[in-house]
Amino acid sequence: MPKKAKNKRGRRTKKKSWWAKLQISKKGKIFLSIGCLGILLIYGYFFYNFAVSPFTLKWKALYGNINGPEGYSIRGIDISHHQGKIDWEKLSKATINEETVDFVFIKATEGTSLLDENFNDNFYQAREYGFLRGAYHFFSPGISAKQQAEYFLKQVHLEEGDLPPVLDIETLGNLSTEEIRKAAKTWLEIVEKKYKTKPIIYTYYKFKEQHLNTPEFNKYPYWIAHYYVEKLTYKGEWKFWQYTDVGRLDGIREKVDFNIYNGSMYELKQFTIQGDKTIEE
């Protein structure tokens, strides 16, 4: 076995470990400190953004402290029978982040046989109290898209000054991505032919990215649902953003969805159905 090297006094020398060298080196200490700090900062960033922040935003919303997106002044809601009977007088004076409620989307139909029980009253009252109003159809996968479009047109009669019709499409059901695209396109084309304006597509951010991400759908105006985030991460063009589903307003007993419009009031009014666009039966 080879002998260990001796120093000048005859003592055997021991090789210093990398840790020992690091301990006696000032540069090593600085390097170690910076490395640990960097790891902590990276961990803290991801922990806050992916664990703390979403729950903080949701907690604030649940307790009535909904900080709506900054930089948008046109606010609105969407309603159905789930909100119960609405006190429209109180609602007309309600505010979201000190801004009045300007527009209301109202659930009209679902599938080929379901008319929302409060639709007719809500639709009438919305105009009576000066709101820009719109109507949406909740799409049922697996049922004929053509028949769903025809049912919506039979039950809903949009007028000049109303917002374009809305297709609410959120789930595949038992359909494939290709089949849901075909069905959505059928509904959109039938309704567009009637009103001579492109319908709005309402969907969730992830559903849009995964299933409606082909070029033929990019020509439609989008209403994106994306909750508990400080800004919308969808990179495409959009008209409306539904940013929470737990809003509270005077005149509505239940929780209600809050939305913002991506533009000015002038642009929103220009976006409505114009008198010469509809086709009479």
mmCIF file of C-alpha atoms in Angstrom:
data_model
loop_
_atom_site.group_PDB
_atom_site.id
_atom_site.type_symbol
_atom_site.label_atom_id
_atom_site.label_comp_id
_atom_site.label_asym_id
_atom_site.label_seq_id
_atom_site.Cartn_x
_atom_site.Cartn_y
_atom_site.Cartn_z
ATOM 1 C CA MET A 1 0.000 0.000 0.000
ATOM 2 C CA PRO A 2 1.476 3.408 -0.942
ATOM 3 C CA LYS A 3 2.437 5.608 1.963
ATOM 4 C CA LYS A 4 0.876 8.986 2.586
ATOM 5 C CA ALA A 5 3.030 11.979 1.820
ATOM 6 C CA LYS A 6 4.878 13.607 4.724
ATOM 7 C CA ASN A 7 5.456 17.305 5.288
ATOM 8 C CA LYS A 8 8.849 18.812 6.121
ATOM 9 C CA ARG A 9 8.485 17.915 9.823
ATOM 10 C CA GLY A 10 7.665 14.330 9.027
ATOM 11 C CA ARG A 11 3.955 14.513 9.728
ATOM 12 C CA ARG A 12 1.542 12.872 7.385
ATOM 13 C CA THR A 13 -0.728 15.325 5.455
ATOM 14 C CA LYS A 14 -4.403 14.740 4.914
ATOM 15 C CA LYS A 15 -6.160 15.781 1.752
ATOM 16 C CA LYS A 16 -8.793 18.396 2.520
ATOM 17 C CA SER A 17 -12.359 17.639 1.481
ATOM 18 C CA TRP A 18 -14.177 20.010 -0.882
ATOM 19 C CA TRP A 19 -16.389 21.013 2.052
ATOM 20 C CA ALA A 20 -13.414 21.935 4.200
ATOM 21 C CA LYS A 21 -11.945 23.970 1.384
ATOM 22 C CA LEU A 22 -15.273 25.710 0.924
ATOM 23 C CA GLN A 23 -15.449 26.524 4.637
ATOM 24 C CA ILE A 24 -12.130 28.295 4.720
ATOM 25 C CA SER A 25 -12.641 30.096 1.440
ATOM 26 C CA LYS A 26 -14.323 33.500 1.532
ATOM 27 C CA LYS A 27 -15.204 33.130 -2.120
ATOM 28 C CA GLY A 28 -16.746 29.770 -1.352
ATOM 29 C CA LYS A 29 -18.920 31.244 1.362
ATOM 30 C CA ILE A 30 -20.136 34.006 -0.960
ATOM 31 C CA PHE A 31 -20.826 31.508 -3.732
ATOM 32 C CA LEU A 32 -22.781 29.261 -1.370
ATOM 33 C CA SER A 33 -24.840 32.181 -0.022
ATOM 34 C CA ILE A 34 -25.747 33.412 -3.489
ATOM 35 C CA GLY A 35 -26.683 29.907 -4.593
ATOM 36 C CA CYS A 36 -28.956 29.326 -1.598
ATOM 37 C CA LEU A 37 -30.577 32.729 -2.021
ATOM 38 C CA GLY A 38 -31.217 32.031 -5.698
ATOM 39 C CA ILE A 39 -32.857 28.703 -4.912
ATOM 40 C CA LEU A 40 -35.061 30.310 -2.262
ATOM 41 C CA LEU A 41 -36.124 33.100 -4.628
ATOM 42 C CA ILE A 42 -37.025 30.652 -7.393
ATOM 43 C CA TYR A 43 -38.940 28.444 -4.974
ATOM 44 C CA GLY A 44 -40.727 31.457 -3.513
ATOM 45 C CA TYR A 45 -41.734 32.721 -6.957
ATOM 46 C CA PHE A 46 -43.280 29.431 -8.039
ATOM 47 C CA PHE A 47 -44.871 28.780 -4.650
ATOM 48 C CA TYR A 48 -46.569 32.198 -4.609
ATOM 49 C CA ASN A 49 -47.721 32.208 -8.226
ATOM 50 C CA PHE A 50 -48.952 28.644 -8.393
ATOM 51 C CA ALA A 51 -50.032 27.947 -4.816
ATOM 52 C CA VAL A 52 -50.663 31.113 -2.833
ATOM 53 C CA SER A 53 -51.818 33.710 -5.372
ATOM 54 C CA PRO A 54 -54.750 31.782 -6.936
ATOM 55 C CA PHE A 55 -56.151 30.892 -3.503
ATOM 56 C CA THR A 56 -55.610 34.429 -2.212
ATOM 57 C CA LEU A 57 -57.580 35.853 -5.127
ATOM 58 C CA LYS A 58 -60.316 33.281 -4.620
ATOM 59 C CA TRP A 59 -60.429 33.930 -0.865
ATOM 60 C CA LYS A 60 -60.821 37.665 -1.444
ATOM 61 C CA ALA A 61 -63.570 37.018 -3.978
ATOM 62 C CA LEU A 62 -65.477 34.706 -1.669
ATOM 63 C CA TYR A 63 -65.498 37.364 1.016
ATOM 64 C CA GLY A 64 -66.670 40.145 -1.248
ATOM 65 C CA ASN A 65 -63.331 41.799 -1.965
ATOM 66 C CA ILE A 66 -63.175 41.315 -5.720
ATOM 67 C CA ASN A 67 -60.452 43.424 -7.250
ATOM 68 C CA GLY A 68 -61.504 43.588 -10.876
ATOM 69 C CA PRO A 69 -58.943 43.938 -13.640
ATOM 70 C CA GLU A 70 -57.438 47.402 -13.833
ATOM 71 C CA GLY A 71 -57.661 49.500 -16.972
ATOM 72 C CA TYR A 72 -61.212 48.488 -17.934
ATOM 73 C CA SER A 73 -64.214 50.688 -17.221
ATOM 74 C CA ILE A 74 -67.014 48.783 -18.999
ATOM 75 C CA ARG A 75 -68.467 46.214 -16.592
ATOM 76 C CA GLY A 76 -71.168 43.606 -16.958
ATOM 77 C CA ILE A 77 -72.716 40.429 -15.584
ATOM 78 C CA ASP A 78 -74.352 37.267 -16.889
ATOM 79 C CA ILE A 79 -77.448 35.768 -15.315
ATOM 80 C CA SER A 80 -79.865 32.847 -15.449
ATOM 81 C CA HIS A 81 -82.521 31.326 -13.208
ATOM 82 C CA HIS A 82 -79.693 30.455 -10.793
ATOM 83 C CA GLN A 83 -79.644 34.095 -9.686
ATOM 84 C CA GLY A 84 -83.328 33.911 -8.746
ATOM 85 C CA LYS A 85 -85.717 36.840 -9.098
ATOM 86 C CA ILE A 86 -83.728 40.016 -9.634
ATOM 87 C CA ASP A 87 -84.547 43.424 -8.179
ATOM 88 C CA TRP A 88 -83.820 45.425 -11.316
ATOM 89 C CA GLU A 89 -84.303 48.767 -9.607
ATOM 90 C CA LYS A 90 -81.471 48.005 -7.174
ATOM 91 C CA LEU A 91 -79.347 46.410 -9.883
ATOM 92 C CA SER A 92 -79.600 49.525 -12.042
ATOM 93 C CA LYS A 93 -77.858 51.478 -9.263
ATOM 94 C CA ALA A 94 -75.289 48.819 -8.344
ATOM 95 C CA THR A 95 -71.587 49.229 -9.070
ATOM 96 C CA ILE A 96 -68.575 46.990 -9.615
ATOM 97 C CA ASN A 97 -65.335 48.640 -8.492
ATOM 98 C CA GLU A 98 -67.181 51.959 -8.489
ATOM 99 C CA GLU A 99 -68.247 51.447 -12.122
ATOM 100 C CA THR A 100 -71.891 51.000 -13.095
ATOM 101 C CA VAL A 101 -73.085 47.763 -14.663
ATOM 102 C CA ASP A 102 -73.355 48.452 -18.397
ATOM 103 C CA PHE A 103 -74.261 45.120 -19.999
ATOM 104 C CA VAL A 104 -76.077 41.909 -19.092
ATOM 105 C CA PHE A 105 -75.842 38.542 -20.842
ATOM 106 C CA ILE A 106 -78.895 36.377 -20.155
ATOM 107 C CA LYS A 107 -79.204 32.619 -20.485
ATOM 108 C CA ALA A 108 -81.892 31.803 -23.017
ATOM 109 C CA THR A 109 -81.762 28.193 -24.140
ATOM 110 C CA GLU A 110 -80.028 24.860 -23.663
ATOM 111 C CA GLY A 111 -80.154 21.899 -26.009
ATOM 112 C CA THR A 112 -83.323 21.713 -28.086
ATOM 113 C CA SER A 113 -86.054 21.943 -25.463
ATOM 114 C CA LEU A 114 -84.915 23.950 -22.437
ATOM 115 C CA LEU A 115 -85.855 27.615 -22.193
ATOM 116 C CA ASP A 116 -84.476 29.251 -19.046
ATOM 117 C CA GLU A 117 -87.463 29.880 -16.784
ATOM 118 C CA ASN A 118 -86.461 33.490 -16.112
ATOM 119 C CA PHE A 119 -85.296 34.392 -19.604
ATOM 120 C CA ASN A 120 -88.299 36.289 -20.920
ATOM 121 C CA ASP A 121 -88.639 38.443 -17.805
ATOM 122 C CA ASN A 122 -84.887 39.035 -17.500
ATOM 123 C CA PHE A 123 -84.569 39.899 -21.177
ATOM 124 C CA TYR A 124 -87.422 42.390 -21.009
ATOM 125 C CA GLN A 125 -86.318 44.008 -17.750
ATOM 126 C CA ALA A 126 -82.719 44.406 -18.897
ATOM 127 C CA ARG A 127 -83.785 46.732 -21.702
ATOM 128 C CA GLU A 128 -86.382 48.514 -19.554
ATOM 129 C CA TYR A 129 -83.665 49.466 -17.078
ATOM 130 C CA GLY A 130 -81.225 50.658 -19.709
ATOM 131 C CA PHE A 131 -78.721 47.810 -19.864
ATOM 132 C CA LEU A 132 -77.126 46.612 -23.075
ATOM 133 C CA ARG A 133 -78.448 43.067 -23.211
ATOM 134 C CA GLY A 134 -77.459 39.832 -24.884
ATOM 135 C CA ALA A 135 -78.712 36.236 -24.946
ATOM 136 C CA TYR A 136 -76.726 33.020 -24.855
ATOM 137 C CA HIS A 137 -77.332 29.387 -25.748
ATOM 138 C CA PHE A 138 -75.736 26.687 -23.601
ATOM 139 C CA PHE A 139 -74.533 24.053 -26.070
ATOM 140 C CA SER A 140 -75.319 20.380 -25.406
ATOM 141 C CA PRO A 141 -72.816 18.011 -27.091
ATOM 142 C CA GLY A 142 -74.399 14.974 -28.689
ATOM 143 C CA ILE A 143 -77.585 16.810 -29.721
ATOM 144 C CA SER A 144 -77.976 18.072 -33.286
ATOM 145 C CA ALA A 145 -76.214 21.429 -33.605
ATOM 146 C CA LYS A 146 -78.613 22.429 -36.374
ATOM 147 C CA GLN A 147 -81.642 21.765 -34.179
ATOM 148 C CA GLN A 148 -80.047 23.624 -31.269
ATOM 149 C CA ALA A 149 -79.465 26.682 -33.451
ATOM 150 C CA GLU A 150 -83.029 26.563 -34.751
ATOM 151 C CA TYR A 151 -84.403 26.271 -31.216
ATOM 152 C CA PHE A 152 -82.387 29.297 -30.076
ATOM 153 C CA LEU A 153 -83.637 31.369 -33.011
ATOM 154 C CA LYS A 154 -87.213 30.300 -32.325
ATOM 155 C CA GLN A 155 -87.092 31.359 -28.669
ATOM 156 C CA VAL A 156 -84.868 34.448 -28.868
ATOM 157 C CA HIS A 157 -85.643 37.569 -30.871
ATOM 158 C CA LEU A 158 -82.721 39.947 -30.691
ATOM 159 C CA GLU A 159 -83.353 43.541 -31.692
ATOM 160 C CA GLU A 160 -81.375 46.527 -32.882
ATOM 161 C CA GLY A 161 -79.031 47.606 -30.090
ATOM 162 C CA ASP A 162 -78.752 44.135 -28.549
ATOM 163 C CA LEU A 163 -75.400 42.396 -28.234
ATOM 164 C CA PRO A 164 -74.653 39.619 -30.761
ATOM 165 C CA PRO A 165 -75.955 36.112 -29.963
ATOM 166 C CA VAL A 166 -73.677 33.936 -27.849
ATOM 167 C CA LEU A 167 -72.712 30.277 -28.131
ATOM 168 C CA ASP A 168 -71.717 28.994 -24.682
ATOM 169 C CA ILE A 169 -69.602 25.912 -25.335
ATOM 170 C CA GLU A 170 -67.697 24.401 -22.423
ATOM 171 C CA THR A 171 -67.502 20.625 -22.712
ATOM 172 C CA LEU A 172 -66.869 17.864 -25.246
ATOM 173 C CA GLY A 173 -69.379 15.436 -23.792
ATOM 174 C CA ASN A 174 -68.828 12.221 -25.736
ATOM 175 C CA LEU A 175 -67.628 14.036 -28.850
ATOM 176 C CA SER A 176 -64.100 14.212 -30.166
ATOM 177 C CA THR A 177 -62.345 17.516 -30.711
ATOM 178 C CA GLU A 178 -63.019 17.273 -34.441
ATOM 179 C CA GLU A 179 -66.714 16.566 -33.840
ATOM 180 C CA ILE A 180 -67.178 19.463 -31.396
ATOM 181 C CA ARG A 181 -65.541 21.822 -33.884
ATOM 182 C CA LYS A 182 -67.906 20.705 -36.616
ATOM 183 C CA ALA A 183 -70.933 21.062 -34.330
ATOM 184 C CA ALA A 184 -69.901 24.522 -33.128
ATOM 185 C CA LYS A 185 -69.316 25.700 -36.684
ATOM 186 C CA THR A 186 -72.796 24.490 -37.706
ATOM 187 C CA TRP A 187 -74.484 26.448 -34.896
ATOM 188 C CA LEU A 188 -72.436 29.567 -35.559
ATOM 189 C CA GLU A 189 -73.118 29.610 -39.295
ATOM 190 C CA ILE A 190 -76.889 29.151 -38.920
ATOM 191 C CA VAL A 191 -77.196 31.928 -36.338
ATOM 192 C CA GLU A 192 -74.860 34.238 -38.253
ATOM 193 C CA LYS A 193 -76.995 33.832 -41.360
ATOM 194 C CA LYS A 194 -80.019 35.027 -39.401
ATOM 195 C CA TYR A 195 -78.479 38.107 -37.811
ATOM 196 C CA LYS A 196 -75.802 38.965 -40.371
ATOM 197 C CA THR A 197 -73.305 39.352 -37.550
ATOM 198 C CA LYS A 198 -70.801 36.921 -36.120
ATOM 199 C CA PRO A 199 -71.953 35.303 -32.868
ATOM 200 C CA ILE A 200 -69.805 35.534 -29.771
ATOM 201 C CA ILE A 201 -68.116 32.346 -28.555
ATOM 202 C CA TYR A 202 -68.103 31.941 -24.773
ATOM 203 C CA THR A 203 -65.729 29.332 -23.438
ATOM 204 C CA TYR A 204 -63.052 28.648 -20.881
ATOM 205 C CA TYR A 205 -59.460 29.589 -21.598
ATOM 206 C CA LYS A 206 -58.229 25.983 -21.672
ATOM 207 C CA PHE A 207 -61.145 24.768 -23.808
ATOM 208 C CA LYS A 208 -60.355 27.428 -26.400
ATOM 209 C CA GLU A 209 -56.670 26.511 -26.406
ATOM 210 C CA GLN A 210 -57.302 22.767 -26.696
ATOM 211 C CA HIS A 211 -60.377 22.431 -28.901
ATOM 212 C CA LEU A 212 -61.165 25.699 -30.708
ATOM 213 C CA ASN A 213 -57.620 26.539 -31.701
ATOM 214 C CA THR A 214 -58.018 26.213 -35.478
ATOM 215 C CA PRO A 215 -58.087 29.231 -37.842
ATOM 216 C CA GLU A 216 -61.811 29.089 -38.676
ATOM 217 C CA PHE A 217 -62.705 30.010 -35.092
ATOM 218 C CA ASN A 218 -60.344 32.962 -34.832
ATOM 219 C CA LYS A 219 -62.700 35.170 -36.861
ATOM 220 C CA TYR A 220 -65.335 35.090 -34.096
ATOM 221 C CA PRO A 221 -65.395 37.479 -31.118
ATOM 222 C CA TYR A 222 -64.461 35.742 -27.868
ATOM 223 C CA TRP A 223 -65.807 35.905 -24.356
ATOM 224 C CA ILE A 224 -63.199 34.110 -22.248
ATOM 225 C CA ALA A 225 -63.802 32.693 -18.774
ATOM 226 C CA HIS A 226 -60.611 32.730 -16.705
ATOM 227 C CA TYR A 227 -60.944 33.068 -12.931
ATOM 228 C CA TYR A 228 -58.721 34.182 -10.037
ATOM 229 C CA VAL A 229 -55.918 35.653 -12.128
ATOM 230 C CA GLU A 230 -54.751 39.251 -12.161
ATOM 231 C CA LYS A 231 -54.621 39.389 -15.938
ATOM 232 C CA LEU A 232 -55.950 37.309 -18.810
ATOM 233 C CA THR A 233 -53.201 35.107 -20.226
ATOM 234 C CA TYR A 234 -55.049 34.333 -23.451
ATOM 235 C CA LYS A 235 -52.948 35.841 -26.247
ATOM 236 C CA GLY A 236 -55.592 36.050 -28.971
ATOM 237 C CA GLU A 237 -58.143 38.788 -29.559
ATOM 238 C CA TRP A 238 -61.051 38.896 -27.135
ATOM 239 C CA LYS A 239 -64.081 41.088 -26.442
ATOM 240 C CA PHE A 240 -65.197 40.003 -22.971
ATOM 241 C CA TRP A 241 -63.467 38.485 -19.962
ATOM 242 C CA GLN A 242 -65.432 36.689 -17.247
ATOM 243 C CA TYR A 243 -63.017 37.076 -14.357
ATOM 244 C CA THR A 244 -64.984 35.711 -11.387
ATOM 245 C CA ASP A 245 -68.009 33.554 -10.675
ATOM 246 C CA VAL A 246 -68.567 34.688 -7.081
ATOM 247 C CA GLY A 247 -69.508 38.347 -7.463
ATOM 248 C CA ARG A 248 -72.037 40.057 -5.216
ATOM 249 C CA LEU A 249 -74.360 42.874 -6.293
ATOM 250 C CA ASP A 250 -77.305 44.769 -4.876
ATOM 251 C CA GLY A 251 -80.495 43.393 -6.379
ATOM 252 C CA ILE A 252 -79.183 39.835 -6.797
ATOM 253 C CA ARG A 253 -79.355 37.452 -3.837
ATOM 254 C CA GLU A 254 -77.072 34.794 -5.273
ATOM 255 C CA LYS A 255 -73.478 34.949 -6.481
ATOM 256 C CA VAL A 256 -73.090 36.246 -10.023
ATOM 257 C CA ASP A 257 -70.401 36.259 -12.712
ATOM 258 C CA PHE A 258 -68.528 39.531 -13.298
ATOM 259 C CA ASN A 259 -67.229 40.506 -16.729
ATOM 260 C CA ILE A 260 -65.336 43.320 -18.402
ATOM 261 C CA TYR A 261 -65.447 44.540 -22.000
ATOM 262 C CA ASN A 262 -62.173 45.050 -23.837
ATOM 263 C CA GLY A 263 -62.851 48.509 -25.259
ATOM 264 C CA SER A 264 -64.784 51.747 -24.847
ATOM 265 C CA MET A 265 -68.518 52.297 -24.478
ATOM 266 C CA TYR A 266 -68.606 53.705 -28.002
ATOM 267 C CA GLU A 267 -66.988 50.517 -29.324
ATOM 268 C CA LEU A 268 -69.397 48.347 -27.349
ATOM 269 C CA LYS A 269 -72.398 50.145 -28.830
ATOM 270 C CA GLN A 270 -70.910 49.800 -32.308
ATOM 271 C CA PHE A 271 -70.544 46.087 -31.595
ATOM 272 C CA THR A 272 -74.307 45.656 -31.076
ATOM 273 C CA ILE A 273 -76.736 44.445 -33.733
ATOM 274 C CA GLN A 274 -77.513 47.205 -36.206
ATOM 275 C CA GLY A 275 -80.972 47.736 -37.682
ATOM 276 C CA ASP A 276 -80.147 46.723 -41.238
ATOM 277 C CA LYS A 277 -78.342 43.517 -40.269
ATOM 278 C CA THR A 278 -81.204 41.274 -39.196
ATOM 279 C CA ILE A 279 -83.180 39.203 -41.639
ATOM 280 C CA GLU A 280 -86.922 39.248 -41.138
ATOM 281 C CA GLU A 281 -88.749 35.940 -41.282
#
